[in-house]
Amino acid sequence: MKDSIRHLIQQALTRLTEQGVLPEGLTPAIQVENTRDKTHGDFASNIAMMLAKPAGLKPRELAEKLIAALPADAAVSKVEIAGPGFLNFFQNSDALAERLEAALADAQLGVRKSGAAQRVVVDLSSPNLAKEMHVGHLRSTIIGDAVARVLEFLGDTVIRQNHVGDWGTQFGMLLAYLEENPAAAESELADLEQFYRVAKKRFDDSAEFADRARALVVKLQAGDADCLRLWQRFNEVSLSHCQAVYDRLGVKLSPADVRGESAYNSDLPAIVSELQAKGLLSESEGAQCVFMDEFKNAEGNPLPVIVQKAGGGYLYATTDLAAMRYRSQVLKADRALYFVDQRQALHFQMVFEVARRAGFVHEGMDLEHMGFGTMNGADGRPFKTRDGGTVKLIDLLDEAEQRAYALVKGKNPELDEAELRQIARAVGIGAVKYADLSKHRTSDYSFNFEQMLSFEGNTAPYLLYAYTRVASVFRKLGKGVSEIGGKIDLQAEQELALAAKLAQFAEVLNSVADKGVPHILCSYLYELAGLFSSFYENCPILSAEDETVQQSRLRLAALTGRTLQQGLELLGLTTLERM
Ligand code: ARG
């Protein structure tokens, strides 16, 4: 709808330019917003205020001329001038009802991508395999998964890339330990945290062990068969732990999506020599570096992207350059989105720029760092266990399910054990994911079980419950929406408000896809659930006065249910028919 209003305004602008009211050559960005207060219409534009000056008119005068020049459109019932010169558009309720009918008849709920379909690489999760996955990778996994799902729903081809850290110096330490006691190591591998800890302790305590570890990294990177075998074994175990977390979370990631740092190993010398050939490299204290004028540290000294250390070793940045080249040349991506901690923002700004200058990515390719803030504990401090250790994801998810179980059992003691478990899983895991998704991704966020499991406010339990209310209407009726005739007819204020919100689904999903911000979808679903509530309280459905009214309301309820369900699924939540 916003797009079609923008189009109407564009046509009016063209007319006014032809009439000489507006000067030639204006190409304003036409802004159309959803209004908050529906008594002022459904959409508003400030275009008359933006163009008053070049037109040499007062904003309200220009607004009048614009209204006169607007082509008629069945979807718009009237346009009014408000305040200093806003144009307020009222949508025609019959046209709105027709749009909702079309959505109801469509598996895609009337949602289309606003631009052309693209090939999009989504770089997500990407834990370091030396340790068990911890909370730091939760946000990348969950937010990346939600955005990937939305892109796919809109018709993009999504290529998930789990850029795991499987090739660092820490592997020398692990290899040295594995080599030292292969039998013990096999059993200790089951607990990676423990394994990492003992290896690290050996490394810190024994200079001889540390030397061996360093030598093993060199051997590994030189392709020694024994080292490679142990390293592979280690990665297998580590990745299977990650996969268990993904499955438990219901995240769409599989072993096929893993393309770790080591995959780019053989490309690294070429990256350096190509940078050399392009004249982008300089040597600094023996290291190979790229310096760019726009990157300086706080003291104003040039900041390098180091691609090769003095000893010959390659770095995180070198691998990222190789990965970008692969994503452009082999995966043929139009866009690559990196869901990585905000603290790596500078790293990405710099490597993106190097990749462009070196021509590692094709010109039309968008590179976007979708940074996110730190996950803190309920006290606002970095998330730690009581004894100061890092929190294991699996433990966190266990606790979420246990708490949800107690909660649901408290509310519905009569439910049988199997159903209780199933509900607890959907609510517990859903709550953890939703709490993360509902905050703007760039802000830090506090992990708080009480808040995320509350049935009030913008939470998973609230939304999952809202969906069950819709489901219960149809359960009581004993029929599905396909068996209900009639059509949507919008009369009551609550019906109109709910309908207007339903019609915004496509626009919301398009913004999530453009900006990589799932919290917009969360707020939308929360508002939708609230509007459904007031509709439900004020407009009787099953006891409606006559059949056509009942049919209309059932159809609105059905579309609300499907929108909630689809929205929650795109966020990676499992809906329940009752809870
Ligand atoms: N393994 C890295 C870390 O834990 C994240 C990798 C993100 N992706 C990338 N292409 N650099 O910090």
XYZ file of C-alpha atoms and ligand atoms in Angstrom:
591
model
C 0.000 0.000 0.000
C 2.788 2.437 0.845
C 4.353 1.695 -2.508
C 1.162 2.427 -4.347
C 0.706 5.685 -2.445
C 4.271 6.654 -3.303
C 3.414 5.894 -6.898
C 0.295 8.108 -6.752
C 2.332 10.953 -5.313
C 4.957 10.484 -8.001
C 2.281 10.841 -10.668
C 0.949 14.015 -9.013
C 4.486 15.425 -8.911
C 4.946 14.725 -12.602
C 1.682 16.530 -13.398
C 2.617 19.532 -11.312
C 5.998 19.670 -13.008
C 4.310 19.631 -16.422
C 2.033 22.452 -15.259
C 5.077 24.446 -14.187
C 4.105 24.447 -10.494
C 7.233 22.497 -9.628
C 10.641 23.150 -11.190
C 12.080 20.508 -13.529
C 14.610 18.010 -12.308
C 13.383 17.355 -8.762
C 13.845 13.765 -7.643
C 12.744 13.733 -4.023
C 12.684 10.565 -1.934
C 8.946 10.274 -1.306
C 8.295 9.280 2.289
C 5.085 7.564 3.303
C 4.530 6.472 6.895
C 1.882 4.469 8.717
C -0.050 6.828 10.970
C -0.427 5.979 14.638
C -3.802 7.567 15.129
C -6.196 6.147 12.556
C -8.580 9.108 12.889
C -5.937 10.930 10.838
C -5.998 8.384 8.075
C -3.839 5.333 7.527
C -0.792 6.793 5.798
C 0.879 10.182 5.866
C 3.442 11.908 3.674
C 5.476 15.046 4.302
C 6.158 15.584 0.606
C 4.447 19.009 0.461
C 6.689 20.240 3.265
C 9.768 18.897 1.527
C 9.005 20.552 -1.808
C 7.385 23.807 -0.652
C 10.627 25.720 -0.891
C 11.660 24.780 -4.457
C 8.015 25.331 -5.523
C 7.984 28.778 -3.906
C 4.702 27.974 -2.137
C 3.516 27.528 1.422
C 3.402 23.822 2.331
C -0.378 23.795 2.711
C -0.811 25.506 -0.678
C 1.366 22.932 -2.352
C -0.509 20.180 -0.493
C -3.792 21.445 -1.995
C -2.349 21.434 -5.489
C -0.966 17.935 -4.938
C -4.336 16.610 -3.824
C -5.941 18.094 -6.930
C -3.302 16.425 -9.101
C -3.494 12.968 -7.441
C -4.980 10.320 -9.737
C -8.081 8.588 -8.379
C -7.435 5.215 -6.832
C -9.975 2.679 -5.601
C -7.819 1.795 -2.599
C -7.853 5.366 -1.275
C -11.134 6.762 0.047
C -9.978 10.304 0.759
C -6.904 12.484 1.220
C -6.769 15.343 3.717
C -4.308 18.035 4.657
C -3.205 18.040 8.287
C -1.069 20.267 10.479
C 1.660 22.210 8.694
C 1.015 20.410 5.389
C 0.962 16.646 5.817
C -1.025 14.642 3.317
C -3.161 12.061 5.124
C -4.439 9.127 3.113
C -7.466 7.112 4.223
C -7.663 3.646 2.806
C -10.894 2.394 1.390
C -12.211 -0.348 3.630
C -13.636 -2.401 0.743
C -10.314 -2.322 -1.062
C -8.583 -3.270 2.176
C -10.974 -6.185 2.700
C -10.258 -7.370 -0.843
C -6.535 -7.314 -0.191
C -7.033 -9.419 2.907
C -9.183 -11.891 0.966
C -6.381 -12.219 -1.568
C -3.898 -12.841 1.247
C -6.126 -15.486 2.768
C -6.295 -17.315 -0.550
C -2.508 -17.251 -1.002
C 0.046 -19.631 0.547
C 2.435 -16.640 0.718
C -0.225 -14.542 2.493
C 0.071 -11.943 -0.242
C 3.710 -11.295 0.605
C 6.118 -10.518 -2.225
C 9.627 -9.160 -2.188
C 9.685 -5.494 -3.127
C 12.830 -5.821 -5.289
C 14.214 -8.581 -7.508
C 15.108 -11.953 -5.985
C 18.773 -12.225 -5.038
C 21.410 -14.748 -4.059
C 22.277 -13.952 -0.472
C 25.074 -15.403 1.627
C 24.208 -15.392 5.314
C 27.290 -15.773 7.512
C 25.957 -16.912 10.873
C 26.762 -18.754 14.066
C 30.448 -19.320 13.222
C 31.699 -20.528 16.618
C 35.319 -21.320 17.308
C 35.780 -25.053 17.463
C 38.427 -25.013 20.148
C 35.708 -24.676 22.770
C 32.163 -25.704 23.241
C 29.665 -23.233 21.840
C 28.836 -20.589 24.411
C 26.324 -17.782 24.752
C 28.385 -15.433 22.630
C 27.343 -17.349 19.537
C 23.700 -17.566 20.470
C 22.789 -14.191 19.055
C 24.540 -14.742 15.746
C 22.838 -18.103 15.370
C 19.333 -16.987 16.273
C 19.257 -13.601 14.566
C 20.993 -14.943 11.471
C 18.567 -17.846 11.260
C 15.523 -15.569 11.494
C 16.776 -13.220 8.798
C 17.718 -16.156 6.560
C 14.196 -17.547 6.897
C 12.626 -14.200 6.013
C 14.854 -13.821 2.944
C 13.879 -17.306 1.793
C 10.201 -16.619 2.347
C 10.520 -13.517 0.157
C 12.018 -15.629 -2.615
C 15.749 -15.022 -2.275
C 18.191 -17.899 -2.638
C 19.904 -18.082 0.723
C 23.288 -19.708 1.131
C 24.064 -20.218 4.812
C 27.735 -20.155 5.667
C 28.869 -21.305 9.062
C 32.362 -19.787 9.054
C 33.616 -21.788 12.029
C 36.997 -21.011 13.558
C 38.708 -24.330 12.913
C 42.214 -23.187 12.058
C 43.846 -21.181 14.797
C 46.956 -21.450 16.952
C 44.840 -22.897 19.767
C 44.743 -26.162 17.817
C 48.417 -26.755 18.485
C 47.642 -26.976 22.153
C 44.784 -29.392 21.627
C 46.841 -31.510 19.255
C 49.726 -31.679 21.691
C 47.353 -32.901 24.340
C 45.655 -35.425 22.055
C 49.041 -36.767 21.012
C 50.246 -37.011 24.575
C 47.444 -39.257 25.796
C 45.296 -40.536 22.959
C 43.178 -42.926 25.046
C 42.314 -40.462 27.791
C 41.819 -37.787 25.189
C 39.143 -39.812 23.385
C 36.955 -39.927 26.487
C 37.681 -36.355 27.495
C 36.652 -35.112 24.095
C 33.076 -35.751 25.176
C 33.431 -32.709 27.390
C 35.131 -30.130 25.216
C 35.220 -27.451 27.877
C 37.057 -29.770 30.194
C 39.352 -30.874 27.390
C 40.198 -27.302 26.500
C 40.842 -26.479 30.127
C 43.286 -29.317 30.764
C 45.127 -28.673 27.521
C 45.369 -24.989 28.365
C 46.684 -25.816 31.832
C 49.387 -28.045 30.366
C 50.230 -25.245 27.941
C 50.555 -22.677 30.723
C 52.412 -24.966 33.116
C 54.941 -26.571 30.838
C 57.274 -24.694 28.540
C 58.153 -27.961 26.846
C 54.463 -28.674 26.137
C 53.993 -25.140 24.833
C 56.908 -25.560 22.445
C 55.479 -28.832 21.209
C 52.099 -27.159 20.708
C 53.656 -24.386 18.618
C 55.583 -26.875 16.548
C 52.390 -28.854 15.951
C 50.565 -25.824 14.560
C 53.344 -25.424 12.031
C 53.186 -29.140 11.202
C 49.408 -29.028 10.905
C 49.470 -25.999 8.641
C 52.110 -27.675 6.514
C 49.680 -30.541 5.970
C 51.192 -33.301 8.115
C 48.910 -36.348 7.786
C 48.917 -37.366 11.462
C 48.186 -33.882 12.652
C 45.441 -33.500 10.100
C 43.826 -36.749 11.225
C 43.740 -35.710 14.883
C 42.603 -32.233 13.999
C 39.783 -33.687 11.906
C 38.717 -35.952 14.731
C 38.664 -32.983 17.025
C 36.543 -30.913 14.644
C 34.080 -33.737 14.144
C 33.401 -33.983 17.838
C 33.239 -30.252 18.209
C 30.881 -29.796 15.260
C 28.593 -32.543 16.493
C 28.223 -30.555 19.720
C 27.284 -27.496 17.690
C 24.821 -29.489 15.632
C 23.166 -30.724 18.823
C 22.677 -27.102 19.870
C 21.253 -26.156 16.455
C 18.820 -29.056 16.533
C 17.765 -28.245 20.024
C 17.228 -24.612 19.067
C 15.372 -25.531 15.910
C 17.801 -23.520 13.828
C 18.073 -24.330 10.116
C 21.763 -25.183 10.043
C 23.252 -28.500 9.001
C 26.769 -29.871 8.552
C 26.475 -28.948 4.868
C 26.427 -25.259 5.799
C 29.794 -25.447 7.513
C 32.577 -23.846 5.585
C 35.183 -23.076 8.161
C 38.307 -20.997 8.053
C 40.386 -24.023 7.074
C 38.464 -24.316 3.796
C 40.272 -21.191 2.580
C 43.685 -22.352 3.602
C 45.017 -23.029 0.136
C 43.702 -19.671 -1.168
C 45.659 -17.569 1.304
C 48.985 -17.285 -0.569
C 47.074 -16.136 -3.669
C 45.212 -13.489 -1.657
C 48.533 -12.035 -0.554
C 50.090 -12.169 -3.992
C 47.050 -10.589 -5.631
C 47.133 -7.751 -3.118
C 50.814 -7.419 -3.947
C 50.120 -7.345 -7.687
C 47.477 -4.634 -7.207
C 50.028 -2.523 -5.341
C 48.013 -2.569 -2.137
C 50.610 -4.167 0.135
C 53.259 -2.583 2.253
C 55.656 -4.175 4.665
C 55.597 -3.059 8.269
C 57.939 -4.662 10.807
C 58.171 -7.704 8.593
C 54.391 -8.119 8.292
C 52.442 -7.715 5.051
C 49.845 -4.985 5.504
C 47.248 -2.958 3.648
C 47.029 0.667 4.776
C 44.051 2.793 3.791
C 43.841 6.531 4.409
C 40.415 6.462 5.988
C 41.446 4.083 8.775
C 43.412 5.617 11.618
C 43.584 4.868 15.318
C 42.654 7.296 18.098
C 46.099 8.939 17.887
C 45.686 9.483 14.168
C 48.232 6.834 13.219
C 47.503 4.618 10.228
C 45.784 1.355 11.039
C 46.804 -1.657 8.973
C 44.889 -4.721 7.845
C 47.573 -7.336 8.464
C 47.329 -10.199 6.001
C 50.564 -12.039 6.729
C 52.633 -12.055 9.890
C 56.403 -11.654 9.921
C 56.775 -15.416 10.474
C 54.634 -16.143 7.393
C 51.395 -17.009 9.241
C 48.066 -15.777 7.908
C 45.341 -14.069 9.923
C 41.605 -13.877 10.484
C 41.447 -10.983 7.991
C 43.228 -12.961 5.276
C 40.701 -15.753 5.606
C 37.837 -13.288 5.453
C 39.226 -11.843 2.231
C 39.431 -15.327 0.736
C 35.889 -16.050 1.921
C 34.587 -12.884 0.269
C 36.265 -13.787 -2.982
C 34.715 -17.259 -2.831
C 31.287 -15.857 -2.042
C 31.493 -13.504 -4.990
C 33.184 -15.679 -7.582
C 31.988 -19.179 -6.731
C 28.725 -18.653 -4.872
C 27.847 -15.720 -7.162
C 26.240 -13.833 -4.295
C 24.515 -10.487 -4.840
C 24.678 -9.787 -1.154
C 26.570 -11.140 1.864
C 25.298 -10.531 5.396
C 27.605 -11.048 8.354
C 25.901 -11.710 11.679
C 28.872 -11.072 13.922
C 29.447 -9.264 17.218
C 29.418 -5.472 16.941
C 32.922 -5.406 18.394
C 34.173 -6.656 15.036
C 32.670 -3.665 13.203
C 36.022 -2.105 12.388
C 37.414 -5.423 11.179
C 34.550 -5.729 8.693
C 34.707 -2.113 7.527
C 38.365 -2.630 6.776
C 38.236 -6.023 5.088
C 35.198 -5.001 3.017
C 37.140 -2.014 1.750
C 40.226 -4.098 0.973
C 38.072 -6.623 -0.897
C 36.576 -3.837 -3.020
C 39.904 -2.246 -3.840
C 41.439 -5.581 -4.705
C 38.442 -6.576 -6.823
C 37.874 -9.742 -4.786
C 34.140 -9.096 -4.973
C 32.175 -8.054 -8.058
C 31.075 -4.464 -8.173
C 27.382 -4.939 -7.562
C 27.859 -7.118 -4.519
C 26.641 -5.740 -1.199
C 28.670 -6.542 1.886
C 26.830 -5.839 5.112
C 27.966 -6.355 8.671
C 24.861 -7.076 10.732
C 26.509 -6.419 14.089
C 24.900 -7.171 17.408
C 25.447 -6.116 21.001
C 26.714 -8.176 23.905
C 24.521 -10.569 25.792
C 24.676 -9.701 29.485
C 23.328 -11.427 32.562
C 20.211 -10.188 34.364
C 22.498 -7.874 36.343
C 23.614 -6.125 33.162
C 27.162 -7.489 33.460
C 28.726 -9.871 30.953
C 27.048 -13.251 31.151
C 28.985 -15.643 33.409
C 28.303 -18.638 35.604
C 28.345 -18.119 39.357
C 32.014 -19.120 39.490
C 32.904 -16.737 36.684
C 33.104 -19.305 33.875
C 31.464 -18.983 30.471
C 27.909 -20.266 30.303
C 27.400 -23.343 28.145
C 24.520 -22.991 25.770
C 23.182 -26.439 26.438
C 22.884 -25.715 30.170
C 21.047 -22.513 29.433
C 18.539 -24.267 27.194
C 18.016 -26.997 29.791
C 17.189 -24.411 32.387
C 14.810 -22.594 30.047
C 12.876 -25.790 29.427
C 12.775 -26.687 33.105
C 11.443 -23.284 34.044
C 8.850 -23.370 31.268
C 7.797 -26.829 32.427
C 7.171 -25.631 35.972
C 5.314 -22.607 34.668
C 3.008 -24.510 32.336
C 2.384 -27.232 34.886
C 1.426 -24.573 37.426
C -1.150 -23.172 35.013
C -2.450 -26.486 33.673
C -1.841 -29.238 36.229
C -4.231 -31.539 34.369
C -2.116 -31.795 31.165
C -0.475 -35.157 30.599
C 3.284 -35.485 30.888
C 4.032 -35.832 27.158
C 2.046 -32.758 26.240
C 3.564 -30.809 29.106
C 7.045 -31.669 27.844
C 6.159 -30.635 24.315
C 4.701 -27.316 25.461
C 7.631 -26.679 27.787
C 10.045 -27.202 24.913
C 8.220 -24.781 22.597
C 7.797 -22.178 25.320
C 11.251 -22.521 26.905
C 13.308 -22.535 23.719
C 10.939 -20.050 22.117
C 11.368 -17.680 25.050
C 15.164 -17.715 24.797
C 15.052 -17.058 21.071
C 12.302 -14.476 21.166
C 13.931 -12.471 23.956
C 16.992 -12.111 21.786
C 15.100 -11.417 18.566
C 12.793 -8.808 20.034
C 15.592 -6.383 20.976
C 17.243 -4.218 18.376
C 20.222 -6.287 17.418
C 22.782 -3.540 17.916
C 21.875 -2.955 21.575
C 23.406 -4.986 24.376
C 20.822 -7.117 26.024
C 20.256 -8.674 29.419
C 19.364 -12.298 29.591
C 16.537 -12.588 32.102
C 14.541 -15.800 32.529
C 11.743 -14.151 34.518
C 11.129 -11.542 31.872
C 11.349 -13.805 28.861
C 8.959 -16.340 30.405
C 6.340 -13.803 31.399
C 2.885 -14.134 29.843
C 2.631 -10.378 29.691
C 4.398 -8.001 27.353
C 6.330 -8.607 24.167
C 7.363 -12.202 24.950
C 7.194 -15.642 23.401
C 4.650 -17.002 25.910
C 2.335 -14.069 25.196
C 2.495 -14.560 21.437
C 2.289 -18.326 21.528
C -0.745 -17.955 23.747
C -2.299 -15.380 21.422
C -2.012 -17.894 18.618
C -3.743 -20.605 20.679
C -6.665 -18.246 21.249
C -7.227 -18.020 17.507
C -6.827 -21.774 17.199
C -9.390 -22.328 19.931
C -12.022 -20.341 18.020
C -11.783 -22.802 15.172
C -11.600 -25.786 17.500
C -14.863 -24.719 19.123
C -16.387 -24.127 15.721
C -15.257 -27.553 14.545
C -14.398 -26.217 11.070
C -11.393 -24.855 9.233
C -11.339 -21.600 7.307
C -11.782 -23.352 3.943
C -15.236 -24.492 5.078
C -16.395 -20.994 5.924
C -18.091 -19.016 3.219
C -18.782 -15.314 3.033
C -16.249 -12.535 2.805
C -14.476 -9.989 4.936
C -16.543 -6.877 5.570
C -14.940 -4.253 7.765
C -17.333 -2.299 9.963
C -16.302 -1.996 13.599
C -13.385 0.171 14.573
C -11.541 -2.885 15.975
C -12.050 -4.774 12.720
C -10.614 -1.904 10.738
C -7.614 -1.557 13.010
C -6.878 -5.290 12.895
C -7.293 -5.334 9.119
C -4.937 -2.406 8.601
C -2.286 -4.174 10.681
C -2.733 -7.452 8.803
C -2.180 -5.587 5.548
C 1.268 -4.453 6.741
C 2.802 -7.932 6.922
C 4.566 -7.736 3.557
C 6.064 -4.353 4.295
C 7.344 -5.549 7.669
C 9.015 -8.617 6.194
C 10.634 -6.507 3.509
C 12.171 -4.235 6.139
C 13.459 -7.227 8.093
C 15.114 -8.463 4.918
C 16.555 -5.077 3.966
C 18.001 -4.162 7.322
C 18.487 -7.554 8.960
C 16.420 -6.555 11.995
C 13.986 -9.234 13.187
C 12.825 -7.091 16.118
C 10.574 -5.242 13.664
C 8.731 -8.486 13.021
C 8.488 -9.130 16.780
C 6.946 -5.715 17.450
C 4.585 -6.220 14.558
C 3.354 -9.586 15.842
C 3.001 -8.157 19.324
C 0.862 -5.292 18.029
C -1.129 -7.664 15.880
C -1.841 -9.886 18.890
C -2.946 -6.829 20.877
C -5.308 -5.694 18.117
C -6.687 -9.208 17.853
C -7.383 -9.132 21.565
C -9.453 -5.958 21.351
C -11.230 -7.282 18.281
C -11.978 -10.532 20.140
C -13.349 -8.692 23.159
C -15.437 -6.188 21.235
C -16.644 -8.124 18.222
C -18.231 -11.442 19.193
C -17.254 -14.146 16.723
C -19.037 -17.377 17.550
C -22.022 -15.499 18.980
C -22.114 -12.871 16.212
C -25.542 -11.398 15.407
C -25.874 -12.939 11.944
C -24.119 -15.380 9.666
C -22.442 -12.914 7.294
C -20.953 -11.025 10.234
C -19.779 -14.278 11.751
C -18.188 -15.379 8.476
C -16.400 -12.074 8.088
C -15.022 -12.225 11.623
C -13.982 -15.837 11.265
C -12.109 -14.957 8.114
C -10.344 -12.092 9.861
C -9.489 -14.418 12.757
C -8.178 -17.044 10.344
C -5.910 -14.561 8.602
C -4.679 -13.320 11.981
C -3.910 -16.914 12.994
C -2.020 -17.623 9.808
C -0.081 -14.364 10.019
C 0.899 -15.055 13.630
C 1.896 -18.596 12.798
C 3.891 -17.612 9.721
C 5.537 -14.744 11.553
C 6.537 -16.916 14.491
C 7.823 -19.618 12.166
C 9.986 -17.042 10.395
C 11.404 -16.128 13.776
C 12.123 -19.814 14.321
C 9.422 -20.427 16.955
C 7.144 -23.458 17.022
C 3.474 -22.605 17.543
C 1.182 -24.791 19.649
C -2.517 -25.464 19.113
C -3.106 -25.222 22.843
C -1.089 -24.548 25.931
N 34.646 -17.247 14.658
C 34.480 -15.838 14.770
C 34.307 -15.453 16.234
O 33.861 -16.251 17.030
C 33.293 -15.318 14.017
C 33.372 -15.467 12.531
C 32.410 -14.582 11.831
N 32.448 -14.666 10.395
C 33.420 -14.169 9.633
N 33.331 -14.334 8.331
N 34.447 -13.516 10.119
O 34.588 -14.332 16.584
